[in-house]
Coordinates of C-alpha atoms and ligand atoms in Angstrom, one line a residue:
M1 CA -8.1 9.5 -7.9
N2 CA -6.2 12.6 -7.0
G3 CA -3.4 13.6 -9.6
Y4 CA -0.8 14.3 -7.0
N5 CA 2.5 12.6 -7.4
I6 CA 2.4 10.0 -4.8
N7 CA 5.4 8.3 -6.4
E8 CA 7.6 11.0 -4.8
I9 CA 7.5 8.6 -1.8
S10 CA 8.8 5.1 -2.2
L11 CA 7.1 3.7 0.9
N12 CA 4.1 4.4 3.2
K13 CA 1.9 5.6 0.4
T14 CA -1.2 4.6 2.2
K15 CA -0.4 6.7 5.1
A16 CA 0.6 9.6 2.8
N17 CA -2.9 9.2 1.2
D18 CA -4.5 9.3 4.6
F19 CA -2.9 12.8 5.1
V20 CA -4.6 14.0 1.8
D21 CA -7.9 13.3 3.5
I22 CA -6.8 14.8 6.8
I23 CA -5.6 18.1 5.2
E24 CA -8.7 18.2 3.0
A25 CA -10.8 17.9 6.1
D26 CA -8.7 20.7 7.7
N27 CA -8.0 18.2 10.5
V28 CA -4.2 18.6 10.8
S29 CA -2.6 18.2 14.2
H30 CA 0.1 20.6 15.1
A31 CA 2.5 17.9 16.1
Y32 CA 3.2 14.5 14.7
I33 CA 5.7 12.0 15.7
F34 CA 6.9 9.8 12.8
E35 CA 8.5 6.6 14.0
C36 CA 10.6 4.7 11.6
T37 CA 13.8 2.6 11.9
D38 CA 15.1 4.3 8.7
M39 CA 15.6 8.0 9.1
P40 CA 15.8 8.9 5.4
T41 CA 12.4 7.2 4.9
A42 CA 11.1 9.3 7.8
R43 CA 12.5 12.5 6.3
E44 CA 11.1 11.6 2.8
F45 CA 7.7 11.2 4.4
A46 CA 7.9 14.5 6.4
V47 CA 9.0 16.5 3.4
F48 CA 6.1 15.0 1.4
I49 CA 3.5 16.0 4.0
A50 CA 5.2 19.4 4.2
K51 CA 4.6 19.7 0.3
L52 CA 1.0 18.7 0.8
L53 CA 0.6 21.5 3.4
L54 CA 2.5 24.2 1.5
C55 CA 1.9 23.5 -2.3
E56 CA 0.7 26.6 -4.0
V57 CA -1.7 25.1 -6.6
E58 CA -5.4 25.6 -6.2
S59 CA -6.5 22.1 -7.1
S60 CA -6.8 18.7 -5.6
S61 CA -3.6 17.6 -7.2
K62 CA -1.3 18.7 -4.4
P63 CA 1.6 18.4 -4.1
C64 CA 2.2 19.4 -7.8
G65 CA 5.9 19.0 -7.5
S66 CA 6.5 22.0 -9.7
C67 CA 5.4 25.1 -7.9
S68 CA 8.0 27.3 -6.2
S69 CA 7.1 25.9 -2.8
C70 CA 7.4 22.1 -3.9
L71 CA 10.7 22.9 -5.7
K72 CA 12.1 24.6 -2.6
L73 CA 11.0 21.7 -0.4
S74 CA 12.7 19.3 -2.9
E75 CA 15.9 21.1 -2.5
L76 CA 15.3 21.3 1.4
C77 CA 15.5 25.1 1.2
H78 CA 12.1 26.3 1.9
P79 CA 12.3 29.4 4.2
D80 CA 9.2 28.3 6.3
V81 CA 10.4 24.7 6.8
V82 CA 13.2 24.3 9.3
L83 CA 14.9 20.9 9.5
L84 CA 17.0 20.3 12.5
S85 CA 19.0 17.1 13.3
S86 CA 21.2 15.7 16.0
S87 CA 24.9 15.8 15.2
G88 CA 25.0 12.1 15.6
G89 CA 25.0 10.0 18.8
R90 CA 22.8 9.9 21.8
F91 CA 22.1 13.2 23.6
S92 CA 23.7 15.2 20.7
F93 CA 20.5 17.2 20.1
H94 CA 20.7 20.1 22.4
I95 CA 18.5 22.6 24.0
E96 CA 19.9 25.4 22.0
D97 CA 18.4 24.1 18.9
I98 CA 14.9 24.0 20.7
R99 CA 15.5 27.6 22.1
F100 CA 16.1 28.6 18.5
I101 CA 12.7 27.0 17.4
R102 CA 10.9 28.6 20.5
S103 CA 11.9 32.2 19.2
D104 CA 11.7 31.4 15.5
A105 CA 8.3 29.9 15.7
Y106 CA 6.8 33.4 16.6
V107 CA 8.3 35.1 13.6
M108 CA 5.8 35.4 10.7
P109 CA 6.4 32.9 7.9
N110 CA 8.1 34.2 4.6
D111 CA 6.5 32.4 1.6
S112 CA 3.4 30.7 3.1
D113 CA 1.0 31.1 5.9
K114 CA 2.7 28.1 7.9
K115 CA 5.7 27.2 9.6
I116 CA 7.0 23.6 9.8
Y117 CA 9.8 22.2 12.1
I118 CA 11.1 18.8 11.2
L119 CA 13.3 17.3 14.0
E120 CA 15.4 14.5 12.7
N121 CA 16.7 11.8 15.1
A122 CA 14.6 13.4 17.9
Q123 CA 15.6 10.4 20.1
D124 CA 19.0 12.0 20.4
M125 CA 17.4 15.0 22.2
T126 CA 18.7 15.6 25.8
V127 CA 16.1 15.6 28.5
Q128 CA 16.5 19.3 28.8
A129 CA 15.9 19.7 25.1
Q130 CA 12.8 17.6 25.3
N131 CA 11.4 19.6 28.2
A132 CA 12.0 22.8 26.3
L133 CA 10.2 21.3 23.2
L134 CA 7.3 20.2 25.5
K135 CA 6.7 23.9 26.5
I136 CA 6.1 24.9 22.9
L137 CA 4.1 21.8 22.1
E138 CA 1.7 22.6 25.0
E139 CA 1.0 26.1 23.6
P140 CA 2.0 26.1 20.0
P141 CA 1.7 29.3 18.0
K142 CA -0.9 29.3 15.4
N143 CA -0.2 27.6 12.0
V144 CA 3.0 26.1 13.3
Y145 CA 3.5 22.3 12.8
F146 CA 6.1 19.9 14.3
F147 CA 7.2 16.7 12.6
I148 CA 9.3 14.8 15.1
L149 CA 11.2 11.9 13.6
T150 CA 12.4 9.1 15.9
I151 CA 13.7 5.6 15.3
R152 CA 11.9 4.5 18.5
R153 CA 9.1 6.1 20.3
E154 CA 10.3 4.7 23.6
L155 CA 13.4 6.9 23.4
L156 CA 11.3 10.0 23.8
L157 CA 9.8 11.3 27.1
P158 CA 6.2 10.1 27.6
T159 CA 5.2 13.6 28.0
V160 CA 6.5 14.7 24.6
L161 CA 4.8 11.5 23.1
S162 CA 1.5 12.5 24.7
R163 CA 1.6 15.9 22.9
G164 CA 1.7 14.6 19.2
Q165 CA 0.1 12.0 17.1
I166 CA 2.2 8.9 16.7
I167 CA 2.5 7.4 13.2
K168 CA 4.5 4.3 12.6
L169 CA 6.2 4.3 9.2
E170 CA 7.5 1.2 7.4
S171 CA 11.2 1.1 6.5
P172 CA 12.7 -0.4 3.3
E173 CA 13.9 -3.6 5.0
D174 CA 10.2 -4.6 5.3
K175 CA 9.7 -5.8 1.8
Q176 CA 6.7 -8.0 2.7
R177 CA 4.8 -4.9 3.9
E178 CA 5.9 -3.0 0.8
V179 CA 3.8 -5.2 -1.4
N180 CA 1.0 -4.9 1.2
E181 CA 1.0 -1.2 0.6
N182 CA 0.2 -1.8 -3.0
A183 CA -2.5 -4.2 -2.1
A184 CA -4.1 -1.6 0.2
L185 CA -3.8 1.1 -2.4
T186 CA -5.4 -1.2 -5.0
L187 CA -8.4 -1.7 -2.7
K188 CA -8.6 2.0 -2.0
A189 CA -8.5 2.9 -5.7
L190 CA -11.0 0.3 -6.4
L191 CA -13.7 1.1 -3.8
S192 CA -13.2 4.8 -3.2
P193 CA -16.5 6.5 -4.4
L194 CA -14.4 9.4 -5.7
N195 CA -12.8 7.1 -8.4
N196 CA -14.1 6.2 -11.8
R197 CA -13.3 3.2 -13.8
F198 CA -10.3 4.9 -15.6
D199 CA -8.8 6.0 -12.4
F200 CA -8.8 2.5 -11.1
F201 CA -7.5 1.0 -14.3
A202 CA -4.8 3.6 -14.6
F203 CA -3.7 2.8 -11.0
F204 CA -3.9 -1.1 -11.2
L205 CA -2.2 -1.3 -14.6
S206 CA 0.6 1.0 -13.5
L207 CA 1.7 -1.7 -11.0
K208 CA 3.1 -3.8 -13.9
L209 CA 4.6 -6.2 -11.7
K210 CA 6.8 -9.3 -12.6
R211 CA 5.4 -12.7 -12.1
D212 CA 6.5 -13.4 -8.4
K213 CA 5.6 -9.9 -7.3
A214 CA 2.2 -10.1 -9.0
L215 CA 1.6 -13.3 -7.2
E216 CA 2.5 -11.6 -3.9
L217 CA 0.3 -8.6 -4.7
F218 CA -2.8 -10.8 -5.6
N219 CA -2.3 -12.9 -2.5
D220 CA -2.0 -9.8 -0.4
I221 CA -5.3 -8.4 -1.9
V222 CA -7.1 -11.7 -1.1
E223 CA -5.8 -11.4 2.5
L224 CA -7.1 -7.8 2.8
L225 CA -10.6 -8.8 1.2
R226 CA -10.7 -11.6 3.7
D227 CA -10.1 -9.1 6.5
L228 CA -13.1 -7.0 5.1
I229 CA -15.3 -10.1 5.2
I230 CA -14.2 -10.9 8.8
Y231 CA -14.9 -7.3 9.8
K232 CA -18.4 -7.5 8.2
E233 CA -19.2 -10.6 10.1
S234 CA -17.6 -9.9 13.5
G235 CA -16.6 -6.2 13.7
N236 CA -13.1 -7.3 14.3
S237 CA -10.1 -6.3 12.0
T238 CA -6.9 -8.0 12.1
I239 CA -4.4 -6.7 9.6
Y240 CA -5.6 -3.7 8.0
D241 CA -6.3 -0.2 9.4
Q242 CA -8.5 0.9 6.6
T243 CA -10.9 -2.2 6.9
E244 CA -13.6 -0.4 8.9
K245 CA -13.8 2.5 6.4
L246 CA -13.7 0.3 3.3
S247 CA -16.0 -2.5 4.5
V248 CA -19.1 -0.4 4.2
L249 CA -18.4 0.5 0.6
V250 CA -18.8 -3.1 -0.8
S251 CA -21.1 -6.1 -0.2
A252 CA -19.9 -9.5 1.0
K253 CA -21.1 -11.0 -2.2
A254 CA -18.9 -8.6 -4.1
I255 CA -15.9 -9.4 -2.1
I256 CA -16.4 -13.2 -2.5
K257 CA -16.5 -12.6 -6.3
M258 CA -13.5 -10.6 -6.2
M259 CA -11.6 -13.2 -4.3
D260 CA -12.6 -15.8 -6.9
S261 CA -11.3 -13.5 -9.7
L262 CA -8.0 -13.0 -7.8
R263 CA -7.6 -16.8 -7.3
E264 CA -8.1 -17.4 -10.9
A265 CA -5.6 -14.8 -11.7
I266 CA -3.1 -16.5 -9.4
L267 CA -3.6 -19.8 -11.1
K268 CA -3.2 -18.3 -14.6
I269 CA 0.1 -16.7 -13.5
E270 CA 1.3 -19.9 -12.1
N271 CA 0.5 -21.5 -15.4
N272 CA 2.6 -18.8 -17.2
A273 CA -0.2 -16.7 -18.7
N274 CA 0.6 -13.5 -20.2
I275 CA 1.0 -11.1 -17.3
N276 CA -0.5 -8.1 -19.1
A277 CA -3.5 -10.0 -20.2
V278 CA -4.0 -11.3 -16.6
F279 CA -3.8 -7.8 -15.1
T280 CA -6.2 -6.3 -17.7
L281 CA -8.8 -9.0 -17.3
L282 CA -8.6 -8.8 -13.6
A283 CA -9.0 -5.1 -13.5
Y284 CA -12.3 -5.6 -15.5
E285 CA -13.5 -8.3 -13.3
L286 CA -12.7 -6.5 -10.0
W287 CA -14.4 -3.4 -11.3
S288 CA -17.5 -5.2 -12.4
S289 CA -17.7 -7.2 -9.3
K290 CA -17.5 -4.3 -6.9
S291 CA -21.2 -3.0 -7.1
I292 CA -23.0 -6.3 -6.9
Ligands
LIG301 ZN1 3.3 22.4 -5.5

């Protein structure tokens, strides 16, 4: 598993992980629309992706969190990243801000080779502002990226929406899904061909959950595994957007064995077994089941 500091973001780790693949494949779009009911969460996510794009270290462990670019982004004072926001309230995001972007985007970057514009509370843009933004989204300068943050996609013009990739982010209120993120990350850590046993153990044991959270996590992993089985049999996926990618990495027999191990672990926790022992044994069992 990559050594980058995914824990910098509290939510949406699976989606942030997806960006690692997108950036490695050099497949980054010039405009993303991050939809989230909680604006600080959307900003945290956008800044993390900006760090991934601009981190200066030459390794797979981006963002390092300690190079000059990462540090400037943590302080929100990177010269090549412009953060604009509405002043609060509907239609308080004016065309002047977009006009500034339209001239600034053609100025060469300072520190890096890219420029990033983060538009916070973009749903507050006036129609004129959105139409002005549309012009630059239609013909963006090279190496310029837009992260458009909105609480609801419907509040943006359809023409603007059509120019970016829409990514729905989870907000902190959605506790149930937060656990699901850990379940999804566990499966990814387990099944990714890039990971060795130690990578998986390190990740899984780092979860160190209390009893009731561990029960939720194990039940969520069972649900996701069930989704993989259903996909293998029918080609349909119901709950998990990684199902298609992951289902080819593991046999149905292995999935069933893993589900058995998880159910046993759930029983043990319900019977007050030592939580560390349960996690450790389960890590071994999941790993040894995965290649059968
Ligand atoms: Zn860095």
